[in-house]
PDB file of C-alpha atoms in Angstrom:
ATOM      1  CA  MET Y   1      -9.053 -25.193   7.663  1.00 43.00           C
ATOM      2  CA  PRO Y   2     -12.466 -24.699   5.981  1.00 50.00           C
ATOM      3  CA  ASP Y   3     -13.990 -27.982   4.832  1.00 54.00           C
ATOM      4  CA  PHE Y   4     -16.861 -26.246   2.999  1.00 61.00           C
ATOM      5  CA  ASP Y   5     -19.630 -28.367   4.545  1.00 60.00           C
ATOM      6  CA  GLY Y   6     -21.588 -25.124   4.695  1.00 63.00           C
ATOM      7  CA  ALA Y   7     -20.964 -21.430   4.264  1.00 69.00           C
ATOM      8  CA  VAL Y   8     -22.630 -18.066   4.810  1.00 65.00           C
ATOM      9  CA  LEU Y   9     -21.383 -15.169   2.717  1.00 67.00           C
ATOM     10  CA  PHE Y  10     -21.915 -11.696   4.120  1.00 63.00           C
ATOM     11  CA  ILE Y  11     -21.628  -9.305   1.188  1.00 62.00           C
ATOM     12  CA  GLU Y  12     -22.615  -5.782   2.196  1.00 59.00           C
ATOM     13  CA  GLU Y  13     -21.762  -4.157  -1.131  1.00 58.00           C
ATOM     14  CA  MET Y  14     -22.989  -6.825  -3.533  1.00 60.00           C
ATOM     15  CA  THR Y  15     -24.351  -5.273  -6.727  1.00 49.00           C
ATOM     16  CA  THR Y  16     -25.755  -6.683  -9.937  1.00 39.00           C
ATOM     17  CA  SER Y  17     -22.221  -6.603 -11.373  1.00 46.00           C
ATOM     18  CA  PRO Y  18     -20.204  -9.716 -10.421  1.00 51.00           C
ATOM     19  CA  THR Y  19     -18.011  -9.377  -7.349  1.00 66.00           C
ATOM     20  CA  GLN Y  20     -15.214 -11.677  -6.289  1.00 68.00           C
ATOM     21  CA  ALA Y  21     -17.272 -12.875  -3.324  1.00 71.00           C
ATOM     22  CA  GLU Y  22     -20.290 -13.500  -5.543  1.00 78.00           C
ATOM     23  CA  ARG Y  23     -18.151 -15.588  -7.873  1.00 78.00           C
ATOM     24  CA  ALA Y  24     -16.838 -17.557  -4.893  1.00 80.00           C
ATOM     25  CA  PHE Y  25     -20.479 -18.176  -3.945  1.00 82.00           C
ATOM     26  CA  ARG Y  26     -21.174 -19.439  -7.477  1.00 83.00           C
ATOM     27  CA  HIS Y  27     -18.176 -21.787  -7.381  1.00 82.00           C
ATOM     28  CA  LEU Y  28     -19.247 -23.256  -4.050  1.00 84.00           C
ATOM     29  CA  ALA Y  29     -22.813 -23.685  -5.296  1.00 85.00           C
ATOM     30  CA  ALA Y  30     -21.534 -25.440  -8.435  1.00 84.00           C
ATOM     31  CA  LEU Y  31     -19.645 -27.874  -6.191  1.00 82.00           C
ATOM     32  CA  GLY Y  32     -22.877 -28.686  -4.372  1.00 84.00           C
ATOM     33  CA  VAL Y  33     -21.772 -26.993  -1.144  1.00 85.00           C
ATOM     34  CA  PRO Y  34     -24.736 -25.658   0.896  1.00 88.00           C
ATOM     35  CA  VAL Y  35     -24.350 -21.878   0.686  1.00 88.00           C
ATOM     36  CA  CYS Y  36     -26.289 -18.838   1.813  1.00 89.00           C
ATOM     37  CA  ILE Y  37     -25.843 -15.179   0.989  1.00 87.00           C
ATOM     38  CA  ALA Y  38     -26.768 -12.842   3.843  1.00 88.00           C
ATOM     39  CA  ASP Y  39     -26.849  -9.317   2.497  1.00 87.00           C
ATOM     40  CA  ALA Y  40     -28.580  -5.977   3.025  1.00 85.00           C
ATOM     41  CA  ASP Y  41     -29.016  -5.451  -0.729  1.00 84.00           C
ATOM     42  CA  GLU Y  42     -32.338  -7.106  -1.515  1.00 86.00           C
ATOM     43  CA  ARG Y  43     -32.360  -6.117  -5.201  1.00 87.00           C
ATOM     44  CA  ALA Y  44     -28.914  -7.573  -5.802  1.00 84.00           C
ATOM     45  CA  MET Y  45     -29.883 -10.830  -4.112  1.00 86.00           C
ATOM     46  CA  ASP Y  46     -33.078 -11.008  -6.158  1.00 89.00           C
ATOM     47  CA  ALA Y  47     -31.052 -10.579  -9.347  1.00 86.00           C
ATOM     48  CA  LEU Y  48     -28.676 -13.368  -8.339  1.00 86.00           C
ATOM     49  CA  ALA Y  49     -31.562 -15.583  -7.224  1.00 90.00           C
ATOM     50  CA  ARG Y  50     -33.036 -15.396 -10.725  1.00 91.00           C
ATOM     51  CA  GLU Y  51     -29.855 -17.078 -11.986  1.00 88.00           C
ATOM     52  CA  LEU Y  52     -29.350 -19.379  -8.991  1.00 89.00           C
ATOM     53  CA  PRO Y  53     -32.823 -20.047  -7.552  1.00 92.00           C
ATOM     54  CA  PRO Y  54     -33.152 -21.026  -3.889  1.00 92.00           C
ATOM     55  CA  SER Y  55     -32.887 -24.772  -3.394  1.00 91.00           C
ATOM     56  CA  ASP Y  56     -31.872 -27.353  -0.813  1.00 88.00           C
ATOM     57  CA  THR Y  57     -28.279 -26.085  -1.105  1.00 87.00           C
ATOM     58  CA  VAL Y  58     -28.721 -22.414  -2.092  1.00 90.00           C
ATOM     59  CA  ALA Y  59     -30.329 -19.845   0.223  1.00 91.00           C
ATOM     60  CA  TYR Y  60     -30.653 -16.071   0.501  1.00 91.00           C
ATOM     61  CA  ARG Y  61     -31.311 -14.011   3.605  1.00 90.00           C
ATOM     62  CA  LEU Y  62     -31.796 -10.281   4.045  1.00 89.00           C
ATOM     63  CA  CYS Y  63     -29.299  -9.198   6.687  1.00 89.00           C
ATOM     64  CA  ASP Y  64     -27.516  -6.014   7.752  1.00 89.00           C
ATOM     65  CA  VAL Y  65     -24.105  -6.918   9.220  1.00 88.00           C
ATOM     66  CA  ALA Y  66     -24.278  -3.827  11.436  1.00 90.00           C
ATOM     67  CA  ASP Y  67     -27.243  -5.402  13.255  1.00 93.00           C
ATOM     68  CA  ALA Y  68     -25.955  -8.041  15.690  1.00 94.00           C
ATOM     69  CA  LEU Y  69     -29.329  -9.754  16.065  1.00 94.00           C
ATOM     70  CA  GLN Y  70     -29.813 -10.095  12.300  1.00 93.00           C
ATOM     71  CA  VAL Y  71     -26.349 -11.629  11.949  1.00 93.00           C
ATOM     72  CA  TYR Y  72     -26.958 -14.099  14.781  1.00 93.00           C
ATOM     73  CA  ASP Y  73     -30.370 -15.027  13.374  1.00 93.00           C
ATOM     74  CA  ALA Y  74     -28.860 -15.652   9.921  1.00 91.00           C
ATOM     75  CA  ILE Y  75     -26.279 -18.015  11.395  1.00 92.00           C
ATOM     76  CA  SER Y  76     -28.853 -19.761  13.581  1.00 91.00           C
ATOM     77  CA  ALA Y  77     -31.204 -20.250  10.639  1.00 90.00           C
ATOM     78  CA  PHE Y  78     -28.618 -21.648   8.215  1.00 88.00           C
ATOM     79  CA  GLN Y  79     -26.380 -23.537  10.688  1.00 89.00           C
ATOM     80  CA  PRO Y  80     -23.111 -23.188   8.735  1.00 88.00           C
ATOM     81  CA  ARG Y  81     -19.802 -24.801   9.604  1.00 86.00           C
ATOM     82  CA  THR Y  82     -17.862 -22.073   7.783  1.00 86.00           C
ATOM     83  CA  ILE Y  83     -18.546 -18.344   7.646  1.00 86.00           C
ATOM     84  CA  PHE Y  84     -17.046 -16.132   4.974  1.00 83.00           C
ATOM     85  CA  HIS Y  85     -17.331 -12.597   6.304  1.00 84.00           C
ATOM     86  CA  LEU Y  86     -16.692 -10.458   3.233  1.00 78.00           C
ATOM     87  CA  ALA Y  87     -18.787  -7.369   3.928  1.00 78.00           C
ATOM     88  CA  ALA Y  88     -16.608  -4.279   3.662  1.00 74.00           C
ATOM     89  CA  LYS Y  89     -16.687  -0.683   2.501  1.00 73.00           C
ATOM     90  CA  LYS Y  90     -13.182  -0.875   1.089  1.00 69.00           C
ATOM     91  CA  HIS Y  91     -13.048   1.842  -1.546  1.00 68.00           C
ATOM     92  CA  VAL Y  92     -11.866   5.086   0.022  1.00 68.00           C
ATOM     93  CA  LYS Y  93     -13.680   7.446  -2.341  1.00 70.00           C
ATOM     94  CA  TYR Y  94     -17.012   5.810  -1.421  1.00 70.00           C
ATOM     95  CA  ALA Y  95     -16.254   5.241   2.277  1.00 71.00           C
ATOM     96  CA  GLU Y  96     -14.969   8.709   3.165  1.00 73.00           C
ATOM     97  CA  PRO Y  97     -18.235  10.564   2.445  1.00 81.00           C
ATOM     98  CA  ALA Y  98     -20.091   8.082   4.682  1.00 80.00           C
ATOM     99  CA  VAL Y  99     -17.640   7.375   7.487  1.00 84.00           C
ATOM    100  CA  ARG Y 100     -20.230   6.171  10.001  1.00 85.00           C
ATOM    101  CA  ASN Y 101     -21.648   3.672   7.548  1.00 83.00           C
ATOM    102  CA  ALA Y 102     -18.145   2.438   6.721  1.00 81.00           C
ATOM    103  CA  VAL Y 103     -17.273   1.977  10.399  1.00 85.00           C
ATOM    104  CA  MET Y 104     -20.564   0.194  11.118  1.00 86.00           C
ATOM    105  CA  THR Y 105     -19.908  -2.211   8.241  1.00 83.00           C
ATOM    106  CA  ASN Y 106     -16.152  -2.743   8.532  1.00 82.00           C
ATOM    107  CA  VAL Y 107     -15.681  -2.665  12.305  1.00 86.00           C
ATOM    108  CA  VAL Y 108     -19.027  -3.342  13.978  1.00 89.00           C
ATOM    109  CA  GLY Y 109     -20.069  -5.762  11.224  1.00 88.00           C
ATOM    110  CA  THR Y 110     -16.899  -7.805  11.635  1.00 88.00           C
ATOM    111  CA  TRP Y 111     -17.366  -7.909  15.412  1.00 91.00           C
ATOM    112  CA  ASN Y 112     -20.979  -8.999  14.980  1.00 92.00           C
ATOM    113  CA  ALA Y 113     -20.036 -11.837  12.627  1.00 90.00           C
ATOM    114  CA  VAL Y 114     -17.190 -13.129  14.812  1.00 91.00           C
ATOM    115  CA  ASN Y 115     -19.167 -12.772  18.044  1.00 93.00           C
ATOM    116  CA  ALA Y 116     -22.209 -14.534  16.580  1.00 93.00           C
ATOM    117  CA  ALA Y 117     -19.970 -17.350  15.334  1.00 91.00           C
ATOM    118  CA  ARG Y 118     -18.380 -17.656  18.768  1.00 92.00           C
ATOM    119  CA  LYS Y 119     -21.801 -17.984  20.413  1.00 92.00           C
ATOM    120  CA  SER Y 120     -23.083 -20.539  17.923  1.00 89.00           C
ATOM    121  CA  GLU Y 121     -22.594 -24.285  18.285  1.00 88.00           C
ATOM    122  CA  CYS Y 122     -22.357 -24.990  14.558  1.00 88.00           C
ATOM    123  CA  VAL Y 123     -19.552 -22.720  13.292  1.00 88.00           C
ATOM    124  CA  CYS Y 124     -16.078 -24.262  13.120  1.00 85.00           C
ATOM    125  CA  ASN Y 125     -14.333 -21.820  10.764  1.00 81.00           C
ATOM    126  CA  VAL Y 126     -14.560 -18.047  10.251  1.00 83.00           C
ATOM    127  CA  VAL Y 127     -12.839 -16.354   7.323  1.00 79.00           C
ATOM    128  CA  CYS Y 128     -12.738 -12.555   7.579  1.00 78.00           C
ATOM    129  CA  ALA Y 129     -11.523 -10.398   4.718  1.00 70.00           C
ATOM    130  CA  SER Y 130     -12.006  -6.696   5.316  1.00 56.00           C
ATOM    131  CA  SER Y 131     -10.794  -6.154   1.759  1.00 53.00           C
ATOM    132  CA  ASP Y 132      -8.729  -7.931  -0.865  1.00 49.00           C
ATOM    133  CA  LYS Y 133      -5.778  -5.679   0.135  1.00 50.00           C
ATOM    134  CA  ALA Y 134      -5.861  -7.269   3.591  1.00 46.00           C
ATOM    135  CA  VAL Y 135      -5.138 -10.642   2.008  1.00 45.00           C
ATOM    136  CA  ALA Y 136      -2.343  -9.553  -0.314  1.00 46.00           C
ATOM    137  CA  ALA Y 137      -1.658  -6.990  -2.991  1.00 47.00           C
ATOM    138  CA  ALA Y 138      -4.500  -7.474  -5.437  1.00 58.00           C
ATOM    139  CA  ASN Y 139      -4.923  -6.700  -9.099  1.00 69.00           C
ATOM    140  CA  VAL Y 140      -8.322  -8.078 -10.082  1.00 70.00           C
ATOM    141  CA  ALA Y 141     -10.356  -6.882 -13.052  1.00 67.00           C
ATOM    142  CA  THR Y 142     -13.622  -5.458 -11.691  1.00 67.00           C
ATOM    143  CA  PRO Y 143     -15.989  -2.647 -12.695  1.00 65.00           C
ATOM    144  CA  LEU Y 144     -14.239  -0.432 -10.127  1.00 66.00           C
ATOM    145  CA  THR Y 145     -10.675  -1.163 -11.266  1.00 67.00           C
ATOM    146  CA  ALA Y 146     -11.846  -0.468 -14.803  1.00 70.00           C
ATOM    147  CA  GLN Y 147     -12.406   3.132 -13.695  1.00 71.00           C
ATOM    148  CA  ASN Y 148      -8.745   3.591 -12.718  1.00 69.00           C
ATOM    149  CA  THR Y 149      -6.862   6.170 -14.739  1.00 69.00           C
ATOM    150  CA  PHE Y 150      -3.571   4.326 -14.340  1.00 67.00           C
ATOM    151  CA  HIS Y 151      -2.180   1.076 -15.717  1.00 69.00           C
ATOM    152  CA  MET Y 152      -2.637  -2.016 -13.531  1.00 71.00           C
ATOM    153  CA  PRO Y 153      -0.136  -4.774 -14.340  1.00 70.00           C
ATOM    154  CA  ALA Y 154      -0.816  -8.508 -14.066  1.00 71.00           C
ATOM    155  CA  LEU Y 155      -4.606  -8.187 -13.828  1.00 74.00           C
ATOM    156  CA  MET Y 156      -6.431 -11.366 -12.830  1.00 75.00           C
ATOM    157  CA  GLN Y 157      -9.910 -12.138 -14.108  1.00 77.00           C
ATOM    158  CA  PRO Y 158     -12.582 -12.380 -11.358  1.00 74.00           C
ATOM    159  CA  ASP Y 159     -13.169 -16.114 -11.900  1.00 76.00           C
ATOM    160  CA  GLU Y 160      -9.454 -16.815 -11.479  1.00 77.00           C
ATOM    161  CA  ALA Y 161      -9.334 -14.699  -8.328  1.00 76.00           C
ATOM    162  CA  ALA Y 162     -12.390 -16.413  -6.828  1.00 75.00           C
ATOM    163  CA  GLN Y 163     -10.897 -19.856  -7.433  1.00 77.00           C
ATOM    164  CA  ALA Y 164      -7.564 -18.753  -5.949  1.00 77.00           C
ATOM    165  CA  MET Y 165      -9.392 -17.350  -2.916  1.00 75.00           C
ATOM    166  CA  LEU Y 166     -11.334 -20.552  -2.242  1.00 78.00           C
ATOM    167  CA  ARG Y 167      -8.303 -22.750  -2.923  1.00 78.00           C
ATOM    168  CA  GLY Y 168      -6.161 -20.699  -0.549  1.00 76.00           C
ATOM    169  CA  TRP Y 169      -8.743 -20.789   2.233  1.00 73.00           C
ATOM    170  CA  GLN Y 170      -9.343 -24.515   1.800  1.00 74.00           C
ATOM    171  CA  GLN Y 171      -5.613 -25.229   1.986  1.00 76.00           C
ATOM    172  CA  GLY Y 172      -5.210 -23.003   5.021  1.00 73.00           C
ATOM    173  CA  ARG Y 173      -2.673 -20.695   3.393  1.00 71.00           C
ATOM    174  CA  PHE Y 174      -1.376 -17.761   5.372  1.00 69.00           C
ATOM    175  CA  GLU Y 175      -1.434 -15.551   2.277  1.00 72.00           C
ATOM    176  CA  ILE Y 176      -3.512 -15.518  -0.901  1.00 72.00           C
ATOM    177  CA  HIS Y 177      -2.107 -13.717  -3.915  1.00 70.00           C
ATOM    178  CA  PHE Y 178      -3.971 -11.916  -6.709  1.00 72.00           C
ATOM    179  CA  PRO Y 179      -1.775 -12.784  -8.596  1.00 72.00           C
ATOM    180  CA  ARG Y 180       1.329 -14.331  -7.004  1.00 74.00           C
ATOM    181  CA  ARG Y 181       3.824 -12.878  -9.481  1.00 76.00           C
ATOM    182  CA  PHE Y 182       2.632  -9.353  -8.683  1.00 75.00           C
ATOM    183  CA  SER Y 183       2.609  -9.604  -4.882  1.00 75.00           C
ATOM    184  CA  LEU Y 184       5.953 -11.432  -4.761  1.00 79.00           C
ATOM    185  CA  PHE Y 185       7.497  -8.733  -6.928  1.00 79.00           C
ATOM    186  CA  LEU Y 186       6.270  -6.075  -4.486  1.00 76.00           C
ATOM    187  CA  LYS Y 187       7.702  -8.065  -1.581  1.00 79.00           C
ATOM    188  CA  LEU Y 188      11.084  -8.253  -3.270  1.00 83.00           C
ATOM    189  CA  LEU Y 189      11.033  -4.479  -3.725  1.00 81.00           C
ATOM    190  CA  ARG Y 190      10.839  -4.051   0.054  1.00 81.00           C
ATOM    191  CA  TRP Y 191      14.373  -5.403   0.313  1.00 87.00           C
ATOM    192  CA  LEU Y 192      15.625  -2.258  -1.421  1.00 83.00           C
ATOM    193  CA  PRO Y 193      16.849   0.699   0.652  1.00 88.00           C
ATOM    194  CA  ASP Y 194      13.970   3.110   1.362  1.00 85.00           C
ATOM    195  CA  ARG Y 195      15.374   5.812  -0.925  1.00 86.00           C
ATOM    196  CA  TRP Y 196      15.549   3.412  -3.889  1.00 85.00           C
ATOM    197  CA  TYR Y 197      12.181   1.842  -3.078  1.00 81.00           C
ATOM    198  CA  PHE Y 198      10.206   5.076  -2.864  1.00 84.00           C
ATOM    199  CA  SER Y 199      11.969   6.504  -5.878  1.00 85.00           C
ATOM    200  CA  TRP Y 200      11.035   3.459  -7.977  1.00 78.00           C
ATOM    201  CA  VAL Y 201       7.428   3.376  -6.694  1.00 75.00           C
ATOM    202  CA  SER Y 202       6.938   7.107  -7.363  1.00 79.00           C
ATOM    203  CA  SER Y 203       8.343   6.744 -10.865  1.00 78.00           C
ATOM    204  CA  ALA Y 204       6.184   3.680 -11.620  1.00 69.00           C
ATOM    205  CA  VAL Y 205       2.998   5.352 -10.356  1.00 63.00           C
ATOM    206  CA  LEU Y 206       3.583   8.531 -12.347  1.00 64.00           C
ATOM    207  CA  LYS Y 207       4.373   6.489 -15.436  1.00 65.00           C
ATOM    208  CA  GLY Y 208       1.167   4.454 -14.957  1.00 53.00           C
ATOM    209  CA  VAL Y 209      -0.986   7.565 -14.571  1.00 49.00           C
ATOM    210  CA  LYS Y 210       0.408   9.059 -17.763  1.00 51.00           C
ATOM    211  CA  LYS Y 211      -0.590   5.898 -19.648  1.00 50.00           C
TER     212      LYS Y 211
END
């Protein structure tokens, strides 16, 4: 279970718009937890650093997760107990046109982070989230979900989602919900016979798109 004595956040797609991982970073920093963002996006880190300047507990490091040596060096330099590996090309419409880049980030990047943690003597916990969908069904209000042409029920605000994410990891939960009422409802639907389930899902999706 993460004790948050230290953390490195690998955020490959961090932009100047707030991401869930960035908000988690802010929450940890506000708690006084030593945190470091290791990211390939120098401009995004510079923008965040203007709000949260480097200090004894806040650090930034330029790092490409697809480069094993850079990942290992970032861990060696910061000496974290907990690694949050959150770098992922998770949006299909952006990943498909650049498949190699997506594979290097999602697959090779994850291997690099886990392998570097395994080789280090400081890391006790590794949290990998290839995307929010890998944790549980997720409805979080972000700039990307705002572009959807369909209705998204039970939307969580990013701050709520970040707090739920950190709370779930700290408590060692098997699943983290964004939000719980939405993901539990989807789980209950799976008890329906396939014909009923797919009929309801198709109807709900079409209805949402029309809205």
